């Protein structure tokens, strides 16, 4: 048994011993009338001065914490008690747990404090009854009868991951016509790898109004907050169960296992504000909406992956969980809304770029696009060993370019690391362009400041050119990397590769492991002469009203 250090015992014995009886106990925080798991809520340790009727110390600990915790709280109750009590040592302590009694007798044997047992602790019993009344009066986040099934449906949505192929403006209508709800308009969040969830707007007007107000002033935090609270919707969002992980702005929930994901339900209304509590009818509405959405995604997943948002509709009959409702099932129609999606895209000005890189000297060159590789990506020029290349070819999405002879230290590669959702979009866009034709480094210039660049370009099989990197021509690190790149490409007779990896916001940021690799595109390296577009110049795109 652990005991106090002698110096600690001497310090505690110097405290004035008062003729008081203290009660101490440790009990679960949950109310007897609640069905919640006390293991999750923890336990409350309480020390009170029965003689003076005051609480001297209180603490909340996890249920699996050992008996030392009750001693730590007792020490604080003696040396640093809650106001108005003063530091002191009691003459007698009473507990109602035999194990705690024997434990305290051993630990406190040098402090001249009598440790007794009593089947009841009047003051502490009264305090815990008060705690229980408060807990009983609190409204749970979800109605108890629907809590488990709603969480199950939330995790089914997480597994379905609709944000991998649906953008926020690609709205799905869910016609319910029950519980005073006509049609909900579902907006899926998550493709950008930031917030994950689904907003179920109660009206098309509320959806449009929110987007209009956000676009009017995207920089003002106060304006965004006000616009957010004016929404009229139910919501399901996903957060990290680890609070520290949740505070990390760079973390991507999609990289976490399901066990570390925590779904949250709630309601937003202009007159109510944000409420992370659902009442019975709201719980049934969102259950029906989520279940019908899961079925719709299951039935039309392949069509929803298409570049064009297709017109789709399907009717379902959703059985309701056991409730006081006389209705046993609800007929629901889920439909895509391509016209609304197009309208929202037009509102947001999708496709409008402030400036473009263009070359005016080459009649064969039309435009260079810079929207394929996400801006915050990690980029490196390197090499993959021949042994690792074999593992990659078997374990990731693989596009072969030809027979590559194993000469030198490996295959020269461009590695681009981003978040998983963004990586998936990059891969899909390259595949939609019939694959990758070549990788090239081409000279570029900024006529305004005189800087010269080495521009990294990807050419797809349909002839499009995409910028993947801008490197200052005189950067010594890049110059050295280019020398190695050129030599390795010479060894492989021009063969090279592009690797797309996830994990930018995880522990492997900047150093992706094999498990982070998502795709390998083998291709050829082109010289600027072979590409034949000359020096590219950065030119502003002027717009005239």
Short mmCIF file of C-alpha atoms in Angstrom, two decimals:
data_model
loop_
_atom_site.label_atom_id
_atom_site.label_comp_id
_atom_site.label_asym_id
_atom_site.label_seq_id
_atom_site.Cartn_x
_atom_site.Cartn_y
_atom_site.Cartn_z
CA UNK A 1 0.00 0.00 0.00
CA UNK A 2 1.28 3.47 -0.93
CA UNK A 3 1.81 5.81 2.03
CA UNK A 4 2.72 9.47 2.46
CA UNK A 5 6.32 10.60 2.44
CA UNK A 6 7.45 11.45 5.96
CA UNK A 7 7.82 15.12 5.00
CA UNK A 8 4.23 15.14 3.71
CA UNK A 9 2.98 13.53 6.95
CA UNK A 10 4.83 16.15 9.02
CA UNK A 11 3.33 18.94 6.88
CA UNK A 12 -0.21 17.62 7.29
CA UNK A 13 0.21 17.11 11.04
CA UNK A 14 1.06 20.83 11.35
CA UNK A 15 -2.50 21.67 10.21
CA UNK A 16 -4.83 22.62 13.04
CA UNK A 17 -6.93 19.62 14.07
CA UNK A 18 -10.54 20.72 14.51
CA UNK A 19 -13.25 18.79 16.41
CA UNK A 20 -15.19 18.00 13.24
CA UNK A 21 -16.55 14.90 11.54
CA UNK A 22 -15.93 14.73 7.79
CA UNK A 23 -17.85 12.55 5.38
CA UNK A 24 -16.21 11.19 2.20
CA UNK A 25 -17.46 9.11 -0.69
CA UNK A 26 -17.03 8.27 -4.36
CA UNK A 27 -20.07 7.69 -6.57
CA UNK A 28 -21.03 7.53 -10.28
CA UNK A 29 -22.14 10.82 -11.81
CA UNK A 30 -25.13 9.38 -13.65
CA UNK A 31 -28.57 9.43 -12.10
CA UNK A 32 -30.22 6.10 -11.16
CA UNK A 33 -33.09 7.06 -13.47
CA UNK A 34 -30.82 7.57 -16.47
CA UNK A 35 -29.81 4.80 -18.85
CA UNK A 36 -26.45 6.36 -19.75
CA UNK A 37 -23.20 4.56 -19.15
CA UNK A 38 -21.60 5.78 -15.91
CA UNK A 39 -18.27 4.51 -17.18
CA UNK A 40 -18.31 7.32 -19.75
CA UNK A 41 -19.36 10.06 -17.30
CA UNK A 42 -16.92 9.10 -14.53
CA UNK A 43 -17.29 9.36 -10.78
CA UNK A 44 -17.52 12.20 -8.30
CA UNK A 45 -15.35 12.28 -5.15
CA UNK A 46 -16.78 14.42 -2.37
CA UNK A 47 -15.45 15.47 1.07
CA UNK A 48 -17.74 17.47 3.34
CA UNK A 49 -17.56 18.79 6.88
CA UNK A 50 -20.70 17.36 8.43
CA UNK A 51 -20.29 19.45 11.60
CA UNK A 52 -20.18 22.77 9.68
CA UNK A 53 -22.33 21.69 6.73
CA UNK A 54 -19.84 22.74 4.03
CA UNK A 55 -18.17 21.07 1.05
CA UNK A 56 -14.40 21.06 1.52
CA UNK A 57 -13.29 19.22 -1.62
CA UNK A 58 -14.75 17.75 -4.79
CA UNK A 59 -13.28 16.12 -7.88
CA UNK A 60 -14.46 14.16 -10.92
CA UNK A 61 -12.36 11.20 -12.04
CA UNK A 62 -12.59 8.34 -14.50
CA UNK A 63 -14.26 5.22 -13.15
CA UNK A 64 -11.12 3.13 -13.51
CA UNK A 65 -8.91 5.45 -11.45
CA UNK A 66 -7.63 3.77 -8.29
CA UNK A 67 -8.32 4.61 -4.60
CA UNK A 68 -5.41 7.09 -4.56
CA UNK A 69 -7.76 9.64 -6.12
CA UNK A 70 -9.92 9.85 -2.99
CA UNK A 71 -6.79 10.57 -0.92
CA UNK A 72 -5.67 13.32 -3.32
CA UNK A 73 -9.05 15.00 -3.00
CA UNK A 74 -8.88 14.63 0.81
CA UNK A 75 -5.46 16.31 0.87
CA UNK A 76 -6.87 19.28 -1.07
CA UNK A 77 -9.84 19.36 1.31
CA UNK A 78 -7.39 19.68 4.20
CA UNK A 79 -4.77 22.05 2.73
CA UNK A 80 -6.75 23.98 0.10
CA UNK A 81 -10.45 23.66 0.94
CA UNK A 82 -13.30 25.36 -0.89
CA UNK A 83 -14.30 28.72 0.55
CA UNK A 84 -15.37 29.57 3.28
CA UNK A 85 -13.57 26.63 4.95
CA UNK A 86 -10.00 27.09 6.22
CA UNK A 87 -7.08 24.63 6.10
CA UNK A 88 -7.51 22.06 8.86
CA UNK A 89 -7.32 18.40 9.81
CA UNK A 90 -10.43 16.58 11.12
CA UNK A 91 -10.60 14.46 14.22
CA UNK A 92 -12.81 11.88 12.57
CA UNK A 93 -13.67 10.70 9.05
CA UNK A 94 -16.75 8.62 8.20
CA UNK A 95 -17.15 6.60 4.97
CA UNK A 96 -19.76 4.08 3.81
CA UNK A 97 -17.41 1.84 1.82
CA UNK A 98 -15.45 -0.77 3.78
CA UNK A 99 -12.66 -0.89 1.20
CA UNK A 100 -12.21 2.88 1.35
CA UNK A 101 -12.25 2.69 5.18
CA UNK A 102 -9.43 0.13 5.34
CA UNK A 103 -7.46 1.94 2.65
CA UNK A 104 -7.64 5.28 4.46
CA UNK A 105 -6.70 3.68 7.78
CA UNK A 106 -3.45 2.50 6.23
CA UNK A 107 -2.63 5.75 4.43
CA UNK A 108 -3.61 8.15 7.24
CA UNK A 109 -2.30 6.13 10.20
CA UNK A 110 0.28 8.81 11.17
CA UNK A 111 -2.19 11.73 11.14
CA UNK A 112 -4.17 10.92 14.33
CA UNK A 113 -7.48 10.80 12.43
CA UNK A 114 -10.12 8.19 13.35
CA UNK A 115 -11.54 6.42 10.26
CA UNK A 116 -15.03 4.98 10.86
CA UNK A 117 -17.70 3.24 8.84
CA UNK A 118 -21.39 4.22 8.62
CA UNK A 119 -24.08 2.72 6.37
CA UNK A 120 -25.41 6.21 5.57
CA UNK A 121 -23.80 9.62 5.09
CA UNK A 122 -26.62 12.15 5.61
CA UNK A 123 -25.00 15.25 4.11
CA UNK A 124 -23.37 13.51 1.15
CA UNK A 125 -26.55 11.49 0.47
CA UNK A 126 -28.51 14.76 0.33
CA UNK A 127 -25.97 16.37 -2.02
CA UNK A 128 -25.98 13.41 -4.42
CA UNK A 129 -29.79 13.38 -4.43
CA UNK A 130 -29.60 17.01 -5.54
CA UNK A 131 -27.09 16.10 -8.25
CA UNK A 132 -29.40 13.31 -9.44
CA UNK A 133 -32.37 15.71 -9.62
CA UNK A 134 -30.32 18.09 -11.77
CA UNK A 135 -29.23 15.28 -14.08
CA UNK A 136 -32.79 13.99 -14.36
CA UNK A 137 -34.01 17.46 -15.37
CA UNK A 138 -31.45 17.80 -18.17
CA UNK A 139 -32.61 17.12 -21.71
CA UNK A 140 -30.43 14.46 -23.38
CA UNK A 141 -28.81 15.30 -26.71
CA UNK A 142 -30.94 12.60 -28.36
CA UNK A 143 -34.19 11.00 -27.22
CA UNK A 144 -33.09 7.82 -25.39
CA UNK A 145 -35.32 5.56 -27.49
CA UNK A 146 -33.66 6.78 -30.73
CA UNK A 147 -30.09 7.47 -29.57
CA UNK A 148 -28.55 4.13 -30.51
CA UNK A 149 -30.16 3.77 -33.92
CA UNK A 150 -29.32 7.37 -34.86
CA UNK A 151 -25.67 6.80 -34.02
CA UNK A 152 -25.72 3.59 -36.08
CA UNK A 153 -27.14 5.48 -39.07
CA UNK A 154 -24.58 8.25 -38.59
CA UNK A 155 -21.72 5.76 -38.81
CA UNK A 156 -23.35 4.20 -41.87
CA UNK A 157 -23.19 7.63 -43.53
CA UNK A 158 -19.56 7.97 -42.44
CA UNK A 159 -18.76 4.64 -44.09
CA UNK A 160 -20.67 5.61 -47.25
CA UNK A 161 -18.62 8.88 -47.41
CA UNK A 162 -20.90 10.80 -49.84
CA UNK A 163 -18.44 13.76 -49.69
CA UNK A 164 -16.07 11.72 -51.88
CA UNK A 165 -18.32 12.35 -54.90
CA UNK A 166 -20.91 15.01 -53.88
CA UNK A 167 -20.02 18.68 -53.58
CA UNK A 168 -21.83 21.07 -51.24
CA UNK A 169 -23.83 22.67 -54.06
CA UNK A 170 -25.02 19.30 -55.40
CA UNK A 171 -28.25 19.26 -53.44
CA UNK A 172 -30.47 16.23 -52.88
CA UNK A 173 -34.16 16.77 -52.10
CA UNK A 174 -35.79 14.40 -49.57
CA UNK A 175 -39.58 14.58 -49.73
CA UNK A 176 -41.03 13.33 -46.42
CA UNK A 177 -44.43 15.04 -45.92
CA UNK A 178 -44.68 14.05 -42.27
CA UNK A 179 -44.29 15.77 -38.86
CA UNK A 180 -44.97 19.17 -40.47
CA UNK A 181 -41.96 18.67 -42.74
CA UNK A 182 -42.49 18.76 -46.49
CA UNK A 183 -39.14 18.47 -48.25
CA UNK A 184 -35.62 18.63 -46.83
CA UNK A 185 -32.71 19.79 -48.98
CA UNK A 186 -29.50 17.90 -48.16
CA UNK A 187 -26.12 19.57 -48.64
CA UNK A 188 -23.12 17.25 -48.13
CA UNK A 189 -19.99 18.78 -46.57
CA UNK A 190 -16.54 17.24 -46.70
CA UNK A 191 -15.09 17.22 -50.21
CA UNK A 192 -12.63 19.96 -49.21
CA UNK A 193 -11.37 17.81 -46.33
CA UNK A 194 -12.41 20.35 -43.67
CA UNK A 195 -15.89 19.98 -42.15
CA UNK A 196 -17.69 16.66 -42.60
CA UNK A 197 -21.44 16.22 -42.33
CA UNK A 198 -24.84 16.87 -43.89
CA UNK A 199 -27.09 19.90 -43.55
CA UNK A 200 -30.81 19.19 -44.02
CA UNK A 201 -32.39 22.54 -44.93
CA UNK A 202 -36.10 22.89 -44.30
CA UNK A 203 -36.53 25.13 -47.34
CA UNK A 204 -34.76 25.91 -50.59
CA UNK A 205 -35.04 29.59 -49.66
CA UNK A 206 -33.00 29.14 -46.47
CA UNK A 207 -30.28 27.30 -48.38
CA UNK A 208 -29.99 30.03 -51.03
CA UNK A 209 -30.14 32.83 -48.47
CA UNK A 210 -27.25 31.40 -46.45
CA UNK A 211 -25.03 31.00 -49.51
CA UNK A 212 -25.88 34.49 -50.75
CA UNK A 213 -24.99 36.09 -47.41
CA UNK A 214 -21.74 34.13 -47.10
CA UNK A 215 -20.63 35.15 -50.61
CA UNK A 216 -21.36 38.83 -49.89
CA UNK A 217 -18.73 39.06 -47.16
CA UNK A 218 -16.51 36.01 -46.78
CA UNK A 219 -13.86 37.83 -44.72
CA UNK A 220 -15.99 39.06 -41.81
CA UNK A 221 -16.17 36.50 -39.00
CA UNK A 222 -19.08 38.31 -37.35
CA UNK A 223 -21.03 38.36 -40.62
CA UNK A 224 -20.41 34.65 -41.20
CA UNK A 225 -21.52 33.86 -37.65
CA UNK A 226 -24.74 35.84 -38.11
CA UNK A 227 -25.43 34.16 -41.46
CA UNK A 228 -24.75 30.74 -39.92
CA UNK A 229 -27.31 31.28 -37.16
CA UNK A 230 -29.96 32.42 -39.66
CA UNK A 231 -30.05 28.99 -41.29
CA UNK A 232 -33.13 26.81 -40.89
CA UNK A 233 -31.91 23.22 -40.88
CA UNK A 234 -31.25 19.99 -39.04
CA UNK A 235 -27.68 18.77 -39.14
CA UNK A 236 -25.41 15.77 -38.70
CA UNK A 237 -21.72 16.61 -38.31
CA UNK A 238 -18.66 14.53 -37.49
CA UNK A 239 -15.87 15.48 -35.12
CA UNK A 240 -12.83 13.83 -33.62
CA UNK A 241 -13.58 12.02 -30.35
CA UNK A 242 -10.14 13.22 -29.21
CA UNK A 243 -10.52 16.89 -28.20
CA UNK A 244 -6.80 17.58 -28.75
CA UNK A 245 -7.03 16.16 -32.28
CA UNK A 246 -10.12 18.28 -32.91
CA UNK A 247 -8.19 21.47 -32.06
CA UNK A 248 -5.56 20.71 -34.69
CA UNK A 249 -6.67 22.71 -37.71
CA UNK A 250 -4.40 20.68 -40.00
CA UNK A 251 -5.95 17.32 -39.11
CA UNK A 252 -8.28 15.59 -41.58
CA UNK A 253 -11.01 13.47 -40.03
CA UNK A 254 -11.02 11.21 -43.09
CA UNK A 255 -7.59 9.92 -42.03
CA UNK A 256 -8.94 8.72 -38.66
CA UNK A 257 -10.51 5.30 -37.97
CA UNK A 258 -14.26 5.14 -37.28
CA UNK A 259 -13.56 4.42 -33.60
CA UNK A 260 -12.15 7.95 -33.26
CA UNK A 261 -15.11 9.68 -34.93
CA UNK A 262 -17.95 11.22 -32.92
CA UNK A 263 -21.25 12.15 -34.69
CA UNK A 264 -23.24 15.18 -33.49
CA UNK A 265 -26.87 15.94 -34.27
CA UNK A 266 -28.62 19.25 -33.88
CA UNK A 267 -30.86 22.01 -35.12
CA UNK A 268 -30.32 25.58 -36.35
CA UNK A 269 -33.15 28.09 -36.58
CA UNK A 270 -33.10 31.92 -36.83
CA UNK A 271 -35.18 32.25 -33.64
CA UNK A 272 -33.59 29.37 -31.68
CA UNK A 273 -29.98 29.63 -32.80
CA UNK A 274 -27.78 26.53 -32.61
CA UNK A 275 -29.11 23.64 -30.50
CA UNK A 276 -27.18 20.35 -30.20
CA UNK A 277 -30.31 18.60 -28.94
CA UNK A 278 -32.98 16.80 -30.93
CA UNK A 279 -36.52 16.25 -29.68
CA UNK A 280 -38.66 13.24 -30.59
CA UNK A 281 -40.17 14.46 -33.87
CA UNK A 282 -36.86 15.98 -35.02
CA UNK A 283 -35.12 12.70 -34.27
CA UNK A 284 -37.63 10.79 -36.40
CA UNK A 285 -37.30 13.30 -39.26
CA UNK A 286 -33.51 13.09 -39.36
CA UNK A 287 -33.65 9.28 -39.01
CA UNK A 288 -35.89 9.03 -42.06
CA UNK A 289 -33.74 11.54 -43.98
CA UNK A 290 -30.48 9.70 -43.24
CA UNK A 291 -31.89 6.22 -43.92
CA UNK A 292 -33.34 7.29 -47.28
CA UNK A 293 -30.06 9.03 -48.15
CA UNK A 294 -28.07 5.87 -47.35
CA UNK A 295 -30.31 3.83 -49.66
CA UNK A 296 -30.14 6.42 -52.44
CA UNK A 297 -26.32 6.51 -52.29
CA UNK A 298 -26.23 2.70 -52.34
CA UNK A 299 -28.49 2.55 -55.42
CA UNK A 300 -26.90 5.40 -57.42
CA UNK A 301 -23.30 5.55 -56.25
CA UNK A 302 -21.89 4.88 -59.73
CA UNK A 303 -24.05 7.58 -61.35
CA UNK A 304 -23.21 10.11 -58.64
CA UNK A 305 -19.51 9.64 -59.39
CA UNK A 306 -20.01 11.03 -62.90
CA UNK A 307 -18.60 14.45 -63.80
CA UNK A 308 -22.08 15.77 -64.64
CA UNK A 309 -24.56 15.84 -61.76
CA UNK A 310 -27.28 13.56 -63.20
CA UNK A 311 -31.07 13.81 -62.78
CA UNK A 312 -31.99 10.88 -60.52
CA UNK A 313 -34.99 10.03 -58.36
CA UNK A 314 -36.01 7.05 -56.25
CA UNK A 315 -38.90 6.37 -53.85
CA UNK A 316 -38.40 4.41 -50.61
CA UNK A 317 -40.58 3.20 -47.76
CA UNK A 318 -38.76 3.71 -44.48
CA UNK A 319 -39.81 1.67 -41.43
CA UNK A 320 -39.81 3.77 -38.27
CA UNK A 321 -38.09 2.68 -35.06
CA UNK A 322 -40.39 1.73 -32.19
CA UNK A 323 -42.16 4.83 -30.92
CA UNK A 324 -45.51 6.15 -29.78
CA UNK A 325 -46.28 7.03 -33.40
CA UNK A 326 -49.25 5.18 -34.87
CA UNK A 327 -47.53 5.30 -38.27
CA UNK A 328 -45.19 2.34 -38.81
CA UNK A 329 -43.49 3.53 -42.02
CA UNK A 330 -43.10 6.63 -44.21
CA UNK A 331 -42.86 6.92 -48.01
CA UNK A 332 -39.91 9.12 -49.00
CA UNK A 333 -38.71 10.36 -52.39
CA UNK A 334 -35.06 11.28 -52.84
CA UNK A 335 -34.02 13.23 -55.95
CA UNK A 336 -30.98 15.05 -57.28
CA UNK A 337 -31.40 18.74 -58.16
CA UNK A 338 -29.08 19.50 -61.13
CA UNK A 339 -30.75 22.84 -61.92
CA UNK A 340 -30.36 24.09 -58.35
CA UNK A 341 -26.75 22.87 -58.31
CA UNK A 342 -26.05 24.86 -61.50
CA UNK A 343 -27.69 27.94 -59.97
CA UNK A 344 -25.59 27.66 -56.79
CA UNK A 345 -22.41 27.19 -58.85
CA UNK A 346 -23.24 30.33 -60.80
CA UNK A 347 -23.80 32.23 -57.55
CA UNK A 348 -20.38 31.14 -56.29
CA UNK A 349 -18.70 32.05 -59.57
CA UNK A 350 -17.15 28.62 -60.05
CA UNK A 351 -14.58 28.65 -62.84
CA UNK A 352 -13.75 32.38 -62.63
CA UNK A 353 -9.99 32.81 -62.22
CA UNK A 354 -8.35 36.12 -61.43
CA UNK A 355 -5.33 35.41 -63.60
CA UNK A 356 -4.07 32.72 -65.92
CA UNK A 357 -0.68 31.68 -67.23
CA UNK A 358 -0.64 32.04 -70.99
CA UNK A 359 1.89 32.01 -73.79
CA UNK A 360 1.24 34.44 -76.65
CA UNK A 361 4.12 33.30 -78.86
CA UNK A 362 3.02 29.74 -79.61
CA UNK A 363 0.06 29.14 -81.93
CA UNK A 364 -0.06 25.50 -80.79
CA UNK A 365 -0.62 26.38 -77.14
CA UNK A 366 -3.99 27.48 -75.85
CA UNK A 367 -3.95 27.57 -72.01
CA UNK A 368 -2.33 26.12 -68.92
CA UNK A 369 -4.58 25.07 -66.06
CA UNK A 370 -3.57 25.34 -62.41
CA UNK A 371 -6.60 23.81 -60.70
CA UNK A 372 -5.62 20.13 -60.68
CA UNK A 373 -3.19 20.05 -57.76
CA UNK A 374 -4.52 21.52 -54.44
CA UNK A 375 -2.66 24.65 -53.33
CA UNK A 376 -1.65 23.30 -49.90
CA UNK A 377 -0.18 20.05 -51.24
CA UNK A 378 3.26 18.75 -50.28
CA UNK A 379 5.40 18.30 -53.38
CA UNK A 380 8.75 16.60 -53.88
CA UNK A 381 11.01 15.37 -56.69
CA UNK A 382 12.51 12.05 -55.76
CA UNK A 383 12.99 8.42 -56.59
CA UNK A 384 11.22 5.17 -55.72
CA UNK A 385 13.44 2.13 -55.40
CA UNK A 386 12.71 -0.74 -57.77
CA UNK A 387 11.74 -2.94 -54.83
CA UNK A 388 9.28 -0.36 -53.49
CA UNK A 389 7.93 0.12 -57.02
CA UNK A 390 6.83 -3.51 -57.12
CA UNK A 391 4.90 -3.07 -53.85
CA UNK A 392 3.28 0.11 -55.18
CA UNK A 393 2.17 -1.54 -58.41
CA UNK A 394 0.33 -4.21 -56.42
CA UNK A 395 -1.13 -2.03 -53.67
CA UNK A 396 -2.41 1.18 -55.30
CA UNK A 397 -4.32 2.41 -58.33
CA UNK A 398 -1.71 1.72 -61.01
CA UNK A 399 -1.38 3.00 -64.59
CA UNK A 400 1.38 1.34 -66.59
CA UNK A 401 3.33 3.21 -69.27
CA UNK A 402 5.46 0.45 -70.75
CA UNK A 403 8.31 -1.91 -69.99
CA UNK A 404 10.80 -0.07 -67.78
CA UNK A 405 14.31 -1.45 -67.43
CA UNK A 406 15.64 -1.34 -63.90
CA UNK A 407 18.68 0.89 -64.37
CA UNK A 408 20.03 3.14 -61.63
CA UNK A 409 18.64 3.56 -58.09
CA UNK A 410 14.97 3.54 -59.05
CA UNK A 411 12.13 5.26 -60.92
CA UNK A 412 12.20 9.09 -60.79
CA UNK A 413 8.88 10.33 -59.42
CA UNK A 414 6.96 13.47 -58.61
CA UNK A 415 5.19 12.91 -55.27
CA UNK A 416 2.15 14.98 -54.42
CA UNK A 417 0.67 14.58 -50.93
CA UNK A 418 -2.67 16.09 -49.98
CA UNK A 419 -5.75 15.07 -47.98
CA UNK A 420 -7.52 11.84 -48.93
CA UNK A 421 -10.64 13.51 -50.44
CA UNK A 422 -8.52 15.90 -52.52
CA UNK A 423 -6.18 13.09 -53.61
CA UNK A 424 -9.18 11.11 -54.82
CA UNK A 425 -10.36 14.08 -56.91
CA UNK A 426 -6.91 14.51 -58.50
CA UNK A 427 -6.79 10.82 -59.42
CA UNK A 428 -10.30 10.86 -60.86
CA UNK A 429 -9.58 13.95 -62.96
CA UNK A 430 -6.41 12.41 -64.46
CA UNK A 431 -8.29 9.19 -65.19
CA UNK A 432 -11.16 11.17 -66.73
CA UNK A 433 -8.59 12.80 -69.07
CA UNK A 434 -7.63 9.28 -70.25
CA UNK A 435 -4.51 9.16 -68.09
CA UNK A 436 -1.15 10.91 -67.87
CA UNK A 437 0.84 11.39 -71.08
CA UNK A 438 3.96 13.15 -69.79
CA UNK A 439 5.74 15.14 -67.07
CA UNK A 440 7.72 18.18 -68.15
CA UNK A 441 9.69 21.07 -66.69
CA UNK A 442 9.27 24.17 -68.86
CA UNK A 443 10.73 27.68 -68.50
CA UNK A 444 8.43 30.44 -67.28
CA UNK A 445 8.79 34.16 -66.62
CA UNK A 446 7.06 36.93 -64.72
CA UNK A 447 7.45 40.07 -66.87
CA UNK A 448 6.45 42.32 -63.98
CA UNK A 449 9.24 41.50 -61.52
CA UNK A 450 11.69 39.82 -63.85
CA UNK A 451 11.73 36.46 -62.04
CA UNK A 452 12.29 33.33 -64.07
CA UNK A 453 10.80 30.00 -63.12
CA UNK A 454 11.06 26.31 -63.79
CA UNK A 455 7.42 25.24 -64.18
CA UNK A 456 6.43 21.65 -63.40
CA UNK A 457 3.76 20.52 -65.87
CA UNK A 458 1.55 17.46 -66.24
CA UNK A 459 0.19 16.65 -69.68
CA UNK A 460 -2.83 14.36 -69.82
CA UNK A 461 -3.69 12.07 -72.72
CA UNK A 462 -6.39 14.46 -73.96
CA UNK A 463 -3.74 17.15 -74.47
CA UNK A 464 -4.48 19.32 -71.44
CA UNK A 465 -1.61 20.86 -69.47
CA UNK A 466 -1.71 21.29 -65.69
CA UNK A 467 0.71 23.21 -63.49
CA UNK A 468 1.90 21.21 -60.49
CA UNK A 469 4.76 23.40 -59.24
CA UNK A 470 6.57 26.72 -59.69
CA UNK A 471 10.27 26.74 -58.81
CA UNK A 472 12.61 29.72 -58.91
CA UNK A 473 15.17 29.13 -61.62
CA UNK A 474 18.11 29.88 -59.31
CA UNK A 475 16.90 27.99 -56.24
CA UNK A 476 19.93 25.80 -55.37
CA UNK A 477 17.79 23.03 -53.82
CA UNK A 478 15.60 22.78 -56.91
CA UNK A 479 18.60 23.01 -59.23
CA UNK A 480 20.19 20.00 -57.49
CA UNK A 481 16.87 18.07 -57.51
CA UNK A 482 16.48 18.76 -61.26
CA UNK A 483 19.98 17.47 -61.99
CA UNK A 484 19.15 14.19 -60.25
CA UNK A 485 15.77 14.05 -62.00
CA UNK A 486 17.35 14.50 -65.43
CA UNK A 487 20.01 11.86 -64.76
CA UNK A 488 17.48 9.32 -63.49
CA UNK A 489 15.18 9.94 -66.46
CA UNK A 490 18.18 9.39 -68.72
CA UNK A 491 18.84 6.05 -66.97
CA UNK A 492 15.22 4.92 -67.46
CA UNK A 493 15.09 6.06 -71.12
CA UNK A 494 12.62 8.81 -70.23
CA UNK A 495 10.30 6.82 -67.98
CA UNK A 496 9.16 8.47 -64.74
CA UNK A 497 6.12 8.49 -62.48
CA UNK A 498 3.57 10.55 -60.58
CA UNK A 499 2.53 9.37 -57.10
CA UNK A 500 -0.61 10.77 -55.44
CA UNK A 501 -0.65 10.29 -51.67
CA UNK A 502 -2.95 11.12 -48.77
CA UNK A 503 -2.05 11.95 -45.16
CA UNK A 504 -1.12 15.65 -45.52
CA UNK A 505 -2.88 16.43 -42.25
CA UNK A 506 -1.77 13.32 -40.37
CA UNK A 507 1.38 12.05 -38.71
CA UNK A 508 2.99 11.22 -42.08
CA UNK A 509 2.80 14.83 -43.33
CA UNK A 510 5.80 15.45 -45.58
CA UNK A 511 6.90 11.82 -45.34
CA UNK A 512 4.11 9.64 -46.75
CA UNK A 513 4.38 5.93 -46.08
CA UNK A 514 3.37 3.07 -48.37
CA UNK A 515 -0.08 2.97 -46.74
CA UNK A 516 -0.59 6.64 -47.71
CA UNK A 517 0.07 6.08 -51.44
CA UNK A 518 -3.17 6.09 -53.42
CA UNK A 519 -2.12 6.06 -57.09
CA UNK A 520 0.91 5.60 -59.33
CA UNK A 521 0.88 6.95 -62.89
CA UNK A 522 3.86 5.76 -64.90
CA UNK A 523 4.58 8.08 -67.82
CA UNK A 524 7.32 9.69 -69.94
CA UNK A 525 9.45 12.74 -69.27
CA UNK A 526 9.34 15.46 -71.95
CA UNK A 527 11.93 18.14 -72.58
CA UNK A 528 10.79 21.75 -73.16
CA UNK A 529 11.83 21.31 -76.80
CA UNK A 530 9.62 18.21 -77.17
CA UNK A 531 6.71 20.04 -75.54
CA UNK A 532 7.22 22.94 -77.93
CA UNK A 533 5.37 25.72 -76.18
CA UNK A 534 8.29 28.05 -75.48
CA UNK A 535 8.67 30.21 -72.38
CA UNK A 536 5.40 30.75 -70.54
CA UNK A 537 4.66 34.23 -69.26
CA UNK A 538 2.41 35.19 -66.36
CA UNK A 539 -0.23 37.53 -67.77
CA UNK A 540 -3.19 39.15 -65.95
CA UNK A 541 -6.59 38.38 -67.36
CA UNK A 542 -8.38 41.70 -67.78
CA UNK A 543 -12.16 41.86 -67.66
CA UNK A 544 -14.09 44.71 -69.22
CA UNK A 545 -17.62 45.52 -68.24
#
